[in-house]
């Protein structure tokens, strides 16, 4: 099958690409290799994908309709995985307009290009952050309200609404997957687990925000990728589905696991809670089980061990 992955050079996108290739699909990557973090890391991911074969790489901004339309006309995808976006809740609070432009306009452009190219299926990587202050917990796609409290979260919810409009109006099959805190090898260096591990291996101090009571549902990258690929085969006009670990951990829990895995202490320094942070995320994954056959397979302990091993291999030594 012909699959185009926007944001295919990034953390999750590169793993989606590898999984598609391993499953025998033909893949095109579309990515602007921006400087939100070191572009060399993204180029390394692209090089690894290209080495597998059956891959084309198009460098461009997802907001550039001409460039994206040309890529689709050349590659002729049957399925689009739309992962391209500016990530990060906290940075979006500082630069809201930038996030709305990239994430909302980028999704609108991707949908329009997909419609014109007669793409069969559009899989949109949304976020657990769309729930915001929603209740009840665990977050259920039908019962829990969406009350985003950051521009990033609002941009992802807006993307879901655009997806629904395109499905309703133009018959494009769309699956929106709300991903819950994905981690693992290739994780972006600005994300919490990457920072924590890097600091612990170096013996450095770690700044933590809030009183440590915030809880998160964590998803190892391979579980998230399994959910994304399963969405390819879901025959439905439009669905919104949680992809998470199905349980929550406090910051204290996380550090207990990291101390066990690294053999190093966690030297933490508390700081004020940051705007846009929510008290808890917790995915109800019943719908994912029912529609996608999804079942998270990697525990936090095993996943952390694999991320620590990877970061050590990347040169984050114990010195």
Coordinates of C-alpha atoms in Angstrom, one line a residue:
X1 CA 0.0 0.0 0.0
X2 CA 1.1 3.6 -0.7
X3 CA 1.5 5.5 2.6
X4 CA 2.6 9.1 3.0
X5 CA 3.8 10.2 6.5
X6 CA 3.9 13.9 7.2
X7 CA 6.4 14.6 10.0
X8 CA 8.0 11.4 9.0
X9 CA 11.5 12.5 10.1
X10 CA 10.4 13.0 13.7
X11 CA 10.2 10.8 16.8
X12 CA 6.9 9.0 16.2
X13 CA 6.8 9.6 12.5
X14 CA 10.1 7.8 11.9
X15 CA 9.0 4.8 13.9
X16 CA 5.7 4.7 11.9
X17 CA 7.7 4.8 8.7
X18 CA 9.9 1.9 9.8
X19 CA 6.9 -0.2 10.9
X20 CA 5.2 0.4 7.5
X21 CA 8.3 -0.6 5.7
X22 CA 8.7 -3.7 7.8
X23 CA 5.1 -4.6 6.9
X24 CA 5.8 -4.4 3.2
X25 CA 4.3 -1.0 2.4
X26 CA 5.7 1.7 0.1
X27 CA 6.3 4.9 2.1
X28 CA 6.9 8.6 1.3
X29 CA 8.1 11.0 4.0
X30 CA 7.1 14.7 4.0
X31 CA 9.0 16.8 6.5
X32 CA 10.5 20.3 6.7
X33 CA 13.3 19.3 9.0
X34 CA 12.8 22.4 11.1
X35 CA 15.0 23.6 13.9
X36 CA 12.6 23.1 16.8
X37 CA 15.3 20.6 17.8
X38 CA 18.6 19.6 16.1
X39 CA 17.7 18.8 12.5
X40 CA 20.7 16.4 12.4
X41 CA 18.6 14.0 14.5
X42 CA 15.8 14.1 12.0
X43 CA 18.2 13.7 9.1
X44 CA 19.6 10.6 10.8
X45 CA 16.1 9.2 11.0
X46 CA 15.5 9.9 7.3
X47 CA 18.8 8.2 6.4
X48 CA 17.8 5.1 8.4
X49 CA 14.5 4.9 6.6
X50 CA 15.9 5.5 3.2
X51 CA 18.4 2.6 3.8
X52 CA 15.4 0.2 4.2
X53 CA 14.3 0.9 0.6
X54 CA 10.8 1.5 -0.9
X55 CA 11.0 5.1 0.6
X56 CA 10.7 8.5 -1.0
X57 CA 11.6 11.7 0.9
X58 CA 10.0 15.1 0.1
X59 CA 11.3 18.0 2.0
X60 CA 8.7 20.7 2.6
X61 CA 6.4 22.5 5.0
X62 CA 3.0 21.0 5.5
X63 CA 1.4 24.4 5.2
X64 CA 2.8 24.8 1.7
X65 CA -0.1 23.5 -0.4
X66 CA 1.9 23.5 -3.6
X67 CA 4.7 21.4 -2.2
X68 CA 2.5 18.9 -0.5
X69 CA 0.1 18.6 -3.5
X70 CA 3.1 18.0 -5.7
X71 CA 4.4 15.3 -3.4
X72 CA 1.0 13.6 -3.4
X73 CA 0.7 13.8 -7.1
X74 CA 4.1 12.2 -7.5
X75 CA 3.7 9.5 -4.9
X76 CA -0.1 8.9 -5.2
X77 CA -0.8 7.8 -1.6
X78 CA -3.7 5.7 -0.6
X79 CA -3.3 6.5 3.1
X80 CA -1.9 9.6 4.8
X81 CA -0.6 9.6 8.3
X82 CA -0.6 13.2 9.4
X83 CA 1.9 13.6 12.2
X84 CA 3.5 16.9 11.2
X85 CA 3.0 19.6 13.9
X86 CA 4.7 21.9 16.3
X87 CA 4.8 19.9 19.6
X88 CA 4.8 21.0 23.2
X89 CA 2.3 22.4 25.6
X90 CA 4.5 24.8 27.5
X91 CA 6.1 26.4 24.4
X92 CA 2.7 26.9 22.9
X93 CA 1.8 29.1 25.8
X94 CA 4.7 31.4 24.9
X95 CA 4.0 31.4 21.1
X96 CA 0.3 30.7 20.6
X97 CA 0.0 32.2 17.1
X98 CA 2.9 30.1 15.8
X99 CA 1.1 26.9 17.0
X100 CA -2.2 27.8 15.5
X101 CA -0.6 28.6 12.2
X102 CA 1.5 25.4 12.0
X103 CA -0.9 22.9 13.5
X104 CA -4.3 24.2 12.4
X105 CA -3.3 25.5 9.0
X106 CA -1.0 22.5 8.5
X107 CA -3.8 20.1 9.1
X108 CA -6.2 22.0 6.9
X109 CA -3.7 21.9 4.1
X110 CA -3.0 18.2 4.5
X111 CA -6.7 17.4 4.5
X112 CA -7.3 19.5 1.3
X113 CA -4.4 17.9 -0.5
X114 CA -5.6 14.5 0.6
X115 CA -9.1 15.2 -0.7
X116 CA -7.8 16.4 -4.1
X117 CA -5.5 13.4 -4.4
X118 CA -8.4 11.1 -3.7
X119 CA -6.7 9.6 -0.6
X120 CA -8.8 6.8 0.9
X121 CA -7.8 7.1 4.6
X122 CA -6.4 9.9 6.7
X123 CA -5.0 9.0 10.1
X124 CA -4.5 12.1 12.3
X125 CA -2.2 12.1 15.3
X126 CA -4.1 14.1 17.9
X127 CA -3.2 14.4 21.6
X128 CA -4.5 13.5 25.1
X129 CA -4.0 17.3 25.8
X130 CA -7.4 18.0 24.1
X131 CA -9.2 16.7 27.2
X132 CA -7.6 19.5 29.3
X133 CA -9.8 20.0 32.4
X134 CA -12.3 17.5 31.1
X135 CA -14.1 15.0 33.4
X136 CA -14.7 12.2 34.2
X137 CA -11.4 10.3 34.4
X138 CA -10.3 8.0 32.9
X139 CA -10.8 10.0 29.7
X140 CA -13.5 8.4 27.5
X141 CA -13.9 9.5 23.9
X142 CA -17.7 9.8 24.2
X143 CA -18.3 10.7 27.9
X144 CA -15.4 13.0 28.7
X145 CA -15.6 16.7 27.8
X146 CA -12.8 18.4 25.9
X147 CA -11.7 21.6 27.6
X148 CA -8.1 22.3 26.3
X149 CA -6.1 24.8 28.4
X150 CA -3.1 25.4 26.1
X151 CA -2.8 26.6 22.5
X152 CA -1.2 23.3 21.6
X153 CA -4.2 21.4 22.9
X154 CA -6.6 23.7 21.2
X155 CA -4.8 23.4 17.9
X156 CA -5.1 19.6 18.1
X157 CA -8.8 19.8 18.9
X158 CA -9.3 22.2 16.0
X159 CA -7.5 19.6 13.8
X160 CA -10.0 16.9 14.9
X161 CA -12.9 19.2 14.0
X162 CA -11.5 19.9 10.6
X163 CA -11.0 16.1 10.1
X164 CA -14.7 15.6 11.0
X165 CA -15.8 18.3 8.5
X166 CA -13.8 16.7 5.7
X167 CA -15.1 13.3 6.5
X168 CA -18.7 14.5 6.5
X169 CA -18.5 16.7 3.4
X170 CA -16.1 14.8 1.1
X171 CA -16.3 11.1 2.2
X172 CA -12.7 11.0 3.4
X173 CA -12.3 8.2 6.0
X174 CA -10.6 9.7 9.0
X175 CA -9.3 8.2 12.3
X176 CA -8.1 10.7 14.9
X177 CA -5.9 9.0 17.5
X178 CA -5.4 10.8 20.8
X179 CA -1.9 9.8 21.8
X180 CA -1.0 9.8 25.5
X181 CA 2.6 10.9 26.4
X182 CA 4.6 8.8 24.0
X183 CA 8.2 7.9 25.0
X184 CA 11.1 5.6 24.0
X185 CA 14.1 5.6 21.7
X186 CA 14.4 8.6 19.3
X187 CA 12.4 10.7 21.7
X188 CA 12.8 14.5 21.3
X189 CA 15.5 15.9 23.6
X190 CA 13.1 18.6 24.9
X191 CA 10.7 16.0 26.4
X192 CA 10.7 15.1 30.1
X193 CA 11.9 11.5 30.1
X194 CA 14.8 12.4 27.8
X195 CA 15.8 15.3 30.1
X196 CA 15.4 13.2 33.2
X197 CA 17.5 10.4 31.9
X198 CA 20.2 12.7 30.5
X199 CA 20.5 14.5 33.9
X200 CA 20.6 11.4 35.9
X201 CA 23.3 9.8 33.8
X202 CA 25.3 13.0 34.1
X203 CA 24.6 13.4 37.8
X204 CA 22.9 16.8 37.2
X205 CA 20.0 18.4 39.0
X206 CA 16.5 18.0 37.5
X207 CA 13.9 20.8 37.7
X208 CA 10.5 19.4 38.4
X209 CA 7.3 21.5 38.1
X210 CA 4.6 21.3 40.7
X211 CA 4.4 19.2 43.9
X212 CA 5.0 15.9 42.1
X213 CA 1.3 14.8 42.4
X214 CA 0.5 15.2 38.7
X215 CA -0.2 11.9 37.1
X216 CA 0.3 10.8 33.5
X217 CA -0.6 7.9 31.3
X218 CA 2.5 6.9 29.3
X219 CA 2.7 5.0 26.0
X220 CA 5.8 3.3 24.7
X221 CA 6.4 4.2 21.1
X222 CA 5.8 0.7 19.7
X223 CA 2.4 0.6 21.3
X224 CA 1.5 4.0 19.8
X225 CA 2.8 2.8 16.4
X226 CA 0.7 -0.4 16.6
X227 CA -2.4 1.8 17.2
X228 CA -1.6 4.0 14.2
X229 CA -1.0 1.1 11.9
X230 CA -4.2 -0.6 13.1
X231 CA -6.2 2.5 12.1
X232 CA -5.3 1.8 8.5
X233 CA -7.7 -1.1 8.4
X234 CA -10.6 0.4 10.3
X235 CA -13.5 0.7 7.9
X236 CA -15.5 3.7 9.3
X237 CA -16.3 7.2 8.1
X238 CA -14.8 9.0 11.2
X239 CA -13.6 7.9 14.6
X240 CA -11.8 9.4 17.5
X241 CA -9.8 6.9 19.6
X242 CA -7.5 7.0 22.6
X243 CA -4.1 5.3 22.4
X244 CA -2.5 5.1 25.9
X245 CA -1.1 2.8 28.4
X246 CA -4.4 2.4 30.3
X247 CA -3.0 3.4 33.7
X248 CA -1.4 6.4 35.4
X249 CA 1.9 7.2 37.2
X250 CA 2.9 10.0 39.5
X251 CA 6.2 11.8 39.1
X252 CA 7.4 9.9 42.2
X253 CA 6.6 6.7 40.4
X254 CA 8.5 7.7 37.4
X255 CA 11.7 8.6 39.4
X256 CA 11.5 5.3 41.3
X257 CA 11.6 3.4 37.9
X258 CA 14.4 5.6 36.6
X259 CA 16.5 5.1 39.7
X260 CA 16.0 1.4 39.4
X261 CA 16.9 1.4 35.7
X262 CA 19.9 3.8 35.7
X263 CA 21.3 2.9 39.1
X264 CA 21.6 6.6 39.7
X265 CA 19.9 9.0 42.2
X266 CA 17.4 11.6 41.0
X267 CA 18.6 15.0 42.2
X268 CA 15.4 17.0 41.9
X269 CA 14.7 20.7 42.5
X270 CA 11.0 21.7 42.6
X271 CA 9.7 24.8 40.7
X272 CA 6.3 26.4 40.3
X273 CA 3.8 24.5 38.2
X274 CA 3.7 25.7 34.6
X275 CA 0.7 27.2 32.8
X276 CA -1.1 24.7 30.5
X277 CA -0.2 21.6 32.6
X278 CA -3.2 19.5 33.7
X279 CA -3.5 17.5 36.9
X280 CA -3.8 14.1 35.3
X281 CA -4.1 12.2 32.0
X282 CA -5.6 8.7 32.0
X283 CA -6.8 6.9 28.8
X284 CA -9.8 4.7 28.7
X285 CA -8.7 2.3 26.0
X286 CA -11.9 0.2 25.7
X287 CA -12.7 1.7 22.3
X288 CA -9.2 1.1 21.0
X289 CA -9.5 -2.5 22.1
X290 CA -12.9 -2.9 20.4
X291 CA -12.2 -1.2 17.1
X292 CA -8.4 -1.7 16.6
X293 CA -7.6 -4.8 18.6
X294 CA -5.2 -2.5 20.5
X295 CA -3.5 -3.7 23.7
X296 CA -0.5 -2.0 25.2
X297 CA 2.4 -4.5 25.4
X298 CA 5.3 -2.6 27.0
X299 CA 5.4 -1.8 30.7
X300 CA 6.8 1.5 32.0
X301 CA 9.8 -0.4 33.5
X302 CA 10.6 -2.2 30.2
X303 CA 10.0 0.9 28.2
X304 CA 12.2 3.1 30.4
X305 CA 15.0 0.5 30.3
X306 CA 14.9 0.6 26.5
X307 CA 15.0 4.4 26.4
X308 CA 17.9 4.5 28.9
X309 CA 19.8 2.0 26.8
X310 CA 19.2 4.0 23.7
X311 CA 20.3 7.3 25.3
X312 CA 23.5 5.6 26.6
X313 CA 24.2 4.4 23.0
X314 CA 23.7 8.0 21.8
X315 CA 26.6 9.2 23.9
X316 CA 24.9 10.1 27.2
X317 CA 27.4 8.3 29.4
X318 CA 27.6 7.8 33.1
X319 CA 30.6 10.1 33.4

